[in-house]
PDB file of C-alpha atoms in Angstrom:
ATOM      1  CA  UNK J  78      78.760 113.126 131.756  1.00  0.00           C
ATOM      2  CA  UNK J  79      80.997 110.840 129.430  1.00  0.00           C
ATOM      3  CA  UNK J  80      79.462 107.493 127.872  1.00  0.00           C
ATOM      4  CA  UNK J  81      81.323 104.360 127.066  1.00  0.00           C
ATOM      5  CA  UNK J  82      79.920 102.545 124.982  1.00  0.00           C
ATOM      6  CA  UNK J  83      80.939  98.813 123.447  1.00  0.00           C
ATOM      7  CA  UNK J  84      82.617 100.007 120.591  1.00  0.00           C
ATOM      8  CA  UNK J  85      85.310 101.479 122.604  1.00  0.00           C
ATOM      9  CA  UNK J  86      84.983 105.422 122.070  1.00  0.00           C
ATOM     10  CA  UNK J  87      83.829 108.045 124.299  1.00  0.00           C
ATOM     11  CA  UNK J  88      81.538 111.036 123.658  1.00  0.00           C
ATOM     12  CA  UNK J  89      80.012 113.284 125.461  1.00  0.00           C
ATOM     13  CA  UNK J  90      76.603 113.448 126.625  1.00  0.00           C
ATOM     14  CA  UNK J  91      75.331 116.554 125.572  1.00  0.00           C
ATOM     15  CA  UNK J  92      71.768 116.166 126.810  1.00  0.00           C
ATOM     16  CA  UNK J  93      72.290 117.124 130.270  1.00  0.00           C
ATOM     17  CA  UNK J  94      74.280 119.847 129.392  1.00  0.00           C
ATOM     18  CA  UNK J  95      72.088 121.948 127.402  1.00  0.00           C
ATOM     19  CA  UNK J  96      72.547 125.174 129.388  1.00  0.00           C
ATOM     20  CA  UNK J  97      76.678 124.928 128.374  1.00  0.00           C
ATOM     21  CA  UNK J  98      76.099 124.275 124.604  1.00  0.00           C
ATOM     22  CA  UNK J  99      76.141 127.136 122.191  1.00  0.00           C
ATOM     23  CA  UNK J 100      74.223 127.429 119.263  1.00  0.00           C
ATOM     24  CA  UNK J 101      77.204 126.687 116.982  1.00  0.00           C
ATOM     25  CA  UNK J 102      77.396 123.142 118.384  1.00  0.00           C
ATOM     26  CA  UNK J 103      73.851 122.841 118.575  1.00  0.00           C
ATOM     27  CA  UNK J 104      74.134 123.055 114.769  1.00  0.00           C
ATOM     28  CA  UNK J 105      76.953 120.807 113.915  1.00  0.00           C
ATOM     29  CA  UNK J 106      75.231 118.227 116.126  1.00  0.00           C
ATOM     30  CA  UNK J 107      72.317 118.820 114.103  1.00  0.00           C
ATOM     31  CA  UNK J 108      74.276 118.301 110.263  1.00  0.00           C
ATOM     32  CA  UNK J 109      73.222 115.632 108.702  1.00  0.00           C
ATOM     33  CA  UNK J 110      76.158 113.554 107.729  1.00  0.00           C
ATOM     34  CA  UNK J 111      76.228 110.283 105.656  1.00  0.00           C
ATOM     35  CA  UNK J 112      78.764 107.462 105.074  1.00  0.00           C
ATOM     36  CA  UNK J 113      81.283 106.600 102.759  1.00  0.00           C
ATOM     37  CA  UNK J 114      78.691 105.782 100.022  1.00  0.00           C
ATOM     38  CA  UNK J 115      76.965 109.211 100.741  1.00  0.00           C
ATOM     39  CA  UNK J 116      73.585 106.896 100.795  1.00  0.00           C
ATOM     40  CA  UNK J 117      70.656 108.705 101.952  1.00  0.00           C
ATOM     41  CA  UNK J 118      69.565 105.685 104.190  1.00  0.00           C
ATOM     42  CA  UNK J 119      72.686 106.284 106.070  1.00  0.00           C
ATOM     43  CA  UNK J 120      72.513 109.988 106.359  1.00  0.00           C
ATOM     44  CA  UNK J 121      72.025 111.151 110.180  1.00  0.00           C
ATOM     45  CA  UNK J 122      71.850 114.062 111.909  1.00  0.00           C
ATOM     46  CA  UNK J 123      75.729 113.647 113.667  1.00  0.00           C
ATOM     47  CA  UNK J 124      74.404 113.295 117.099  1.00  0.00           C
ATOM     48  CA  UNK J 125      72.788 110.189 116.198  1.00  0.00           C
ATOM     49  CA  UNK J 126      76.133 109.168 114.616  1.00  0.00           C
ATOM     50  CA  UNK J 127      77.882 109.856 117.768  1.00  0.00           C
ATOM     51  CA  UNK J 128      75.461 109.340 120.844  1.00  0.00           C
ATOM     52  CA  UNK J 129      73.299 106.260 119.811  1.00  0.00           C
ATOM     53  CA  UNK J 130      74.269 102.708 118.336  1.00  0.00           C
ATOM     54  CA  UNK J 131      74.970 101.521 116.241  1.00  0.00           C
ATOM     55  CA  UNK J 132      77.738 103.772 115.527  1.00  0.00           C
ATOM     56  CA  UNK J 133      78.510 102.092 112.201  1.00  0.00           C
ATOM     57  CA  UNK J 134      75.627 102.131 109.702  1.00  0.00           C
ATOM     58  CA  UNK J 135      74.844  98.969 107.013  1.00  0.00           C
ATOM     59  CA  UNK J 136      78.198  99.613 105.204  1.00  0.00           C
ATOM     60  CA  UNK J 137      79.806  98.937 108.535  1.00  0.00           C
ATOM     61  CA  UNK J 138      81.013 102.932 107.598  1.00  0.00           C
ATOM     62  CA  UNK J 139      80.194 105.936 109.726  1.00  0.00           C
ATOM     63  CA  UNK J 140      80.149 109.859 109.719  1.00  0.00           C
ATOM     64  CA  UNK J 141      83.872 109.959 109.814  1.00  0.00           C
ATOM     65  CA  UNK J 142      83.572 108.488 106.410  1.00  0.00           C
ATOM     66  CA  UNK J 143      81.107 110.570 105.384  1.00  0.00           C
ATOM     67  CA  UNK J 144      83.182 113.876 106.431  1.00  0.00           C
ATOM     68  CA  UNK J 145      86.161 112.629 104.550  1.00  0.00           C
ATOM     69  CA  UNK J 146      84.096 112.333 101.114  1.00  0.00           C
ATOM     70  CA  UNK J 147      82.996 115.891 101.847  1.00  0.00           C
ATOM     71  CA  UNK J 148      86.337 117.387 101.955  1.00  0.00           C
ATOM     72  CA  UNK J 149      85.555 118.806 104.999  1.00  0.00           C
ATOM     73  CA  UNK J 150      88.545 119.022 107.717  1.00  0.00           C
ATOM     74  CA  UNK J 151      87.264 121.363 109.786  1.00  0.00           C
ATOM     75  CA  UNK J 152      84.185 118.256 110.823  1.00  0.00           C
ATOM     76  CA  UNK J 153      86.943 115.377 110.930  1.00  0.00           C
ATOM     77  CA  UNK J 154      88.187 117.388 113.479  1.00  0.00           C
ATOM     78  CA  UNK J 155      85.515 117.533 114.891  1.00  0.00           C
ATOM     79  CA  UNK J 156      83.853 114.210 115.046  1.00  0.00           C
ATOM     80  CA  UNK J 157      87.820 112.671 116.218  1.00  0.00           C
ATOM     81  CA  UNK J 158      87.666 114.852 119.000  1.00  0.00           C
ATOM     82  CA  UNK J 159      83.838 113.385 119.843  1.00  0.00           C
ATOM     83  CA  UNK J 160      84.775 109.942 119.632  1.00  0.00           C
ATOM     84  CA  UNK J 161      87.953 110.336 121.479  1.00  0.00           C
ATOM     85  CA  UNK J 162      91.319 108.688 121.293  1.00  0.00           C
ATOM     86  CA  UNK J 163      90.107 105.307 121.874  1.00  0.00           C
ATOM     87  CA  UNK J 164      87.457 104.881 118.432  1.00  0.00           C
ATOM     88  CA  UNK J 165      90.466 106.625 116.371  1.00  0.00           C
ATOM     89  CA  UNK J 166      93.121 104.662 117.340  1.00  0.00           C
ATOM     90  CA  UNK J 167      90.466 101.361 116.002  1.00  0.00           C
ATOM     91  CA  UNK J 168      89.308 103.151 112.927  1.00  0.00           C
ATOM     92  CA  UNK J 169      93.448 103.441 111.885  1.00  0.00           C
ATOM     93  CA  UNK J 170      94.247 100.116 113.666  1.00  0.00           C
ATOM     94  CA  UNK J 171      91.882  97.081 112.876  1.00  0.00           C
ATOM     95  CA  UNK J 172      88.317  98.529 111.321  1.00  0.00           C
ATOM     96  CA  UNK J 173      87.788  98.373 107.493  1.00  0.00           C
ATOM     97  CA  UNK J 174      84.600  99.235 106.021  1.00  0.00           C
ATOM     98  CA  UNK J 175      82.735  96.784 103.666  1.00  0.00           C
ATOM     99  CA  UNK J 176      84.268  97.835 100.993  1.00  0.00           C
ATOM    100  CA  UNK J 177      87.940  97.187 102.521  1.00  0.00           C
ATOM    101  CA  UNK J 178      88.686 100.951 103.244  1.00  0.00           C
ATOM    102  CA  UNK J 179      90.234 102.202 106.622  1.00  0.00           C
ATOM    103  CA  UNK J 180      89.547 106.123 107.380  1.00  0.00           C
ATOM    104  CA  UNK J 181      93.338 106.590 105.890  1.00  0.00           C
ATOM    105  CA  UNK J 182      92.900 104.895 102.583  1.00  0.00           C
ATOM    106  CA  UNK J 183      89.706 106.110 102.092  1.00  0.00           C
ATOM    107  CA  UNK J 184      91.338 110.078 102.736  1.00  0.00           C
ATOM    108  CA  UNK J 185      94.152 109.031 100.194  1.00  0.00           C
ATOM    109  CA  UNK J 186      92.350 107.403  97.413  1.00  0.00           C
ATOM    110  CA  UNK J 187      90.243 110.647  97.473  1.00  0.00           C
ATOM    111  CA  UNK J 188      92.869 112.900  97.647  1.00  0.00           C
ATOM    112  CA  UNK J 189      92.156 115.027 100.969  1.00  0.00           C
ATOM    113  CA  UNK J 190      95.442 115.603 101.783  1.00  0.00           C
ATOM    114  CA  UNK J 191      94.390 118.004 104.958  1.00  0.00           C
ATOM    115  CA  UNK J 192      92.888 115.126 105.820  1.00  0.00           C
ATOM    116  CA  UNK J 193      95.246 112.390 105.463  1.00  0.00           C
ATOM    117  CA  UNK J 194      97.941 115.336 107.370  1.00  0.00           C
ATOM    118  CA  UNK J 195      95.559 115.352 110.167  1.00  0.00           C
ATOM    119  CA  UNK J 196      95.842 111.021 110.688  1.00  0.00           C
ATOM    120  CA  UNK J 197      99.279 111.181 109.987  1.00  0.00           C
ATOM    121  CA  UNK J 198      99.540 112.922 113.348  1.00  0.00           C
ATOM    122  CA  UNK J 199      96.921 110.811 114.881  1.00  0.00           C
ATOM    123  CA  UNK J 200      98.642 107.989 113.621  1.00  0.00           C
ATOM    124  CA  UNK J 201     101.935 109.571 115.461  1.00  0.00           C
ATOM    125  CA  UNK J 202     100.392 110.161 118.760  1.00  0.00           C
ATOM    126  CA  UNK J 203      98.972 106.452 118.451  1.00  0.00           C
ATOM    127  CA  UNK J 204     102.780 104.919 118.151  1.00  0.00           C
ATOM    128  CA  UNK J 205     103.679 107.012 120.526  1.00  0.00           C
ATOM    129  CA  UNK J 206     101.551 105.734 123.276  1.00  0.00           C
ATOM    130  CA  UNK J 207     102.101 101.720 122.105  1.00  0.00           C
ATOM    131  CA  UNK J 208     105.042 101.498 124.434  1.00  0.00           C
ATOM    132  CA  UNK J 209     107.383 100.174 121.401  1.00  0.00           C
ATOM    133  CA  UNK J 210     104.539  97.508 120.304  1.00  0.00           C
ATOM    134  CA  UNK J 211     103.731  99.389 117.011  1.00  0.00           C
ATOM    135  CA  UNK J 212     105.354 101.389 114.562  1.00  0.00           C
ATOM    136  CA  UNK J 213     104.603 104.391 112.338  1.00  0.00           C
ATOM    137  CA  UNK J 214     104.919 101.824 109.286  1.00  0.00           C
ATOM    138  CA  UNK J 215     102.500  99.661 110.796  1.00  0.00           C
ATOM    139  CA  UNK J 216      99.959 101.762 110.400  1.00  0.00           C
ATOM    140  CA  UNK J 217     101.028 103.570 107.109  1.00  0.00           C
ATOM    141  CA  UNK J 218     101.755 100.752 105.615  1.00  0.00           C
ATOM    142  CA  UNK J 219      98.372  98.469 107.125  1.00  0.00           C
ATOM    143  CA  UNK J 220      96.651  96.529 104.279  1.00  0.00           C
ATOM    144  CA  UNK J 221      92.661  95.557 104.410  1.00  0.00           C
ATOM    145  CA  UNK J 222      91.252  92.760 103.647  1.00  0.00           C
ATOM    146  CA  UNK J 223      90.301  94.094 100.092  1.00  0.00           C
ATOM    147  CA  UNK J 224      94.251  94.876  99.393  1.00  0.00           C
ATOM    148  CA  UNK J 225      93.969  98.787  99.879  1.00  0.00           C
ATOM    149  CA  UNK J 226      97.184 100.412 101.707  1.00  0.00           C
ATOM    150  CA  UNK J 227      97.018 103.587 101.422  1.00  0.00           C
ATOM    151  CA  UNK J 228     100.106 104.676  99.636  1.00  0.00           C
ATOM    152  CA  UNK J 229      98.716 102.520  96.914  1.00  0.00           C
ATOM    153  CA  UNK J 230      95.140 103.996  96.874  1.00  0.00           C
ATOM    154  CA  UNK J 231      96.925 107.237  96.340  1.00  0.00           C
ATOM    155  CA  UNK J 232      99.469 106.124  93.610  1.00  0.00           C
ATOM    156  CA  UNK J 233      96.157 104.431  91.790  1.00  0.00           C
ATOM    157  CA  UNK J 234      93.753 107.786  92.086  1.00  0.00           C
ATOM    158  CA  UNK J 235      97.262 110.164  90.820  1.00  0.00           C
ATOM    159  CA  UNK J 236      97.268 111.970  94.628  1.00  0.00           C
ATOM    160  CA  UNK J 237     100.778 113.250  93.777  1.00  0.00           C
ATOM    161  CA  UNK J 238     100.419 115.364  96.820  1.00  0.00           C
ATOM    162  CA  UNK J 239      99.335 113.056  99.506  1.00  0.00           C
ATOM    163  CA  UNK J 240     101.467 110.158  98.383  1.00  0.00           C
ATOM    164  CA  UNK J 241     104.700 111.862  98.663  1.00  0.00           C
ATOM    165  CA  UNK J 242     103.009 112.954 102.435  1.00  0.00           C
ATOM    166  CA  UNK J 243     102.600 109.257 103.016  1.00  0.00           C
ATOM    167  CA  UNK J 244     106.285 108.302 101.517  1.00  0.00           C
ATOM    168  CA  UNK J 245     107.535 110.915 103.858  1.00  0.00           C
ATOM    169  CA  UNK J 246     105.997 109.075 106.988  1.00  0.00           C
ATOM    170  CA  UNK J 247     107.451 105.726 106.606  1.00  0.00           C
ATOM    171  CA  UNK J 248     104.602 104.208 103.467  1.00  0.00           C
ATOM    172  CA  UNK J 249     106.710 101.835 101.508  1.00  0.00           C
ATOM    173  CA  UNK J 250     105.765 102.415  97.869  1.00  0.00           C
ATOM    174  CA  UNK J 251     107.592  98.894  96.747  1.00  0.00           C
ATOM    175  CA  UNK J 252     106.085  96.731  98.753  1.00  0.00           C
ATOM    176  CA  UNK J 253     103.361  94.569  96.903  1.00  0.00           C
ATOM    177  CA  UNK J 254     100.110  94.038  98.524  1.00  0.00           C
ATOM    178  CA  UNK J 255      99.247  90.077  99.626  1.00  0.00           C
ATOM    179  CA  UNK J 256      95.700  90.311  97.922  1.00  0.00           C
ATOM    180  CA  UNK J 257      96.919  92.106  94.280  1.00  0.00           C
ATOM    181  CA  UNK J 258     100.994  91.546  94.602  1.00  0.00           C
ATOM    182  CA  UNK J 259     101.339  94.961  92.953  1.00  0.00           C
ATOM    183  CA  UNK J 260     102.948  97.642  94.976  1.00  0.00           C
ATOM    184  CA  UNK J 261     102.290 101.218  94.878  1.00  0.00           C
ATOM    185  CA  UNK J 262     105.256 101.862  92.503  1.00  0.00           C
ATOM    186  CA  UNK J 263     104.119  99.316  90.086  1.00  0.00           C
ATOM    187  CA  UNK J 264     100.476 100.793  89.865  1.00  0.00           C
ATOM    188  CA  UNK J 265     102.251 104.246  89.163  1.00  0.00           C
ATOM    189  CA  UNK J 266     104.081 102.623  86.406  1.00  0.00           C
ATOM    190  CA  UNK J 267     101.102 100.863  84.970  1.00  0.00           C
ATOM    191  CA  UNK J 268      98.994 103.994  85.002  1.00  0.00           C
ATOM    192  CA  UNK J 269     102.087 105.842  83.359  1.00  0.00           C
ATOM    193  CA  UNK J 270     101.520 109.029  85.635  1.00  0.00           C
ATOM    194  CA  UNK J 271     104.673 110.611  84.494  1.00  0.00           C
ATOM    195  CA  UNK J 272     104.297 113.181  87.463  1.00  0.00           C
ATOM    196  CA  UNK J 273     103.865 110.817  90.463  1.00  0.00           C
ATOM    197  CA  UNK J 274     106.446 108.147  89.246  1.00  0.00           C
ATOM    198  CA  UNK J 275     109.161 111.504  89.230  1.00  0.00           C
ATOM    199  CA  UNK J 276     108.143 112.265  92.975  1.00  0.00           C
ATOM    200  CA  UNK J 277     108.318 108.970  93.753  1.00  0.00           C
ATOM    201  CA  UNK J 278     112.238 108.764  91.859  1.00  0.00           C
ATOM    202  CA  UNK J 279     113.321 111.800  93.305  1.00  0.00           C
ATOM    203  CA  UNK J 280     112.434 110.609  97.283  1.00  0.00           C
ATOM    204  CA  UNK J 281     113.426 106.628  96.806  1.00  0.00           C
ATOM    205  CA  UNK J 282     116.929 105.355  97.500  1.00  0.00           C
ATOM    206  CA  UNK J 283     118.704 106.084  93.913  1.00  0.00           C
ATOM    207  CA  UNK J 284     119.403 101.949  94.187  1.00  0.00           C
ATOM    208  CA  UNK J 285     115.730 101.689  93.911  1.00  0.00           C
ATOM    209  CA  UNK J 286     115.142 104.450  91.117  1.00  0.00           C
ATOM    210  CA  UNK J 287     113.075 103.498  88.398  1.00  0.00           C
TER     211      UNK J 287
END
């Protein structure tokens, strides 16, 4: 059977289905998995995460937080296909944690470009079913509360790599956040990473070169 539960995603309910599941899932479901903090008080086994609430723990973070700081794609994967289309599209769309970081800004400033690939396409498939009410660059470009975008998070951690895969999917690297009024360009400058301010000069606009 399928639950639906208040925060808007849908998982399965693996407990009357215990004849169907095979010991590989039976062991994922078993992982303990923490949050973004990787605090022990948060750490879960992941069918807690996903079948009981509250889905977010204290950090108002989850286990798709705590998959990302792992560097593991192979359980994002995983856990998006648990929650189902609904939770992702509102972990790219409107949640933050309490620390201001969306799943996407929290993949960049880490550097887990698999990662960040894999809600680029997400992020793709969302726009895609908005019937024209949302753009690519909405979402790319979507500050928090706490000023992170992620194209800036990137540009601030050096993630050469997964900021030129967020410039090449619409992420606007001059445009100043409200909160800081630096944009993503500007950090690169002030940080003098020679190497991400020549990616960034070779795919801007030569009008805009630095």
């Amino acid at each position: 059977s399928v639950h639906h539960s208040s925060h808007g995603f849908c998982s399965v309910d693996l407990s009357s289905h215990h004849h169907h599941i095979s010991p590989h899932t039976t062991i994922i479901m078993e992982r303990h998995v923490s949050c973004c903090q990787n605090s022990a008080s948060c750490s879960r086994p992941l069918n807690q995460w996903l079948l009981k609430q509250p889905t977010f723990c204290r950090h108002n973070s989850n286990c798709m937080f705590g998959s990302i700081r792992e560097g593991d794609i192979d359980l994002v994967r995983y856990i998006a296909k648990q929650m189902g289309k609904e939770m992702m599209t509102t972990l790219l769309a409107s949640h933050e944690t309490a620390f201001g970081d969306t799943i996407l800004t929290f993949a960049a400033s880490l550097g887990r470009l698999g990662i960040v690939t894999f809600f680029l396409d997400e992020i793709r498939r969302i726009v895609s079913h908005s019937n024209g009410d949302m753009a690519i660059s909405d979402l790319i470009n979507r500050e928090t509360t706490r000023g992170k975008v992620a194209i800036i998070e990137a540009c601030k951690h050096g993630k050469v790599d997964v900021a030129l895969a967020l410039l090449l999917n619409a992420a606007d690297v001059t445009l100043p956040s409200k909160t800081h009024g630096k944009s993503a360009l500007e950090w690169a400058i002030i940080g003098k990473d020679k190497s991400m301010m020549a990616m960034i000069n070779q795919h801007l606009p030569l009008s805009e070169n630095i």
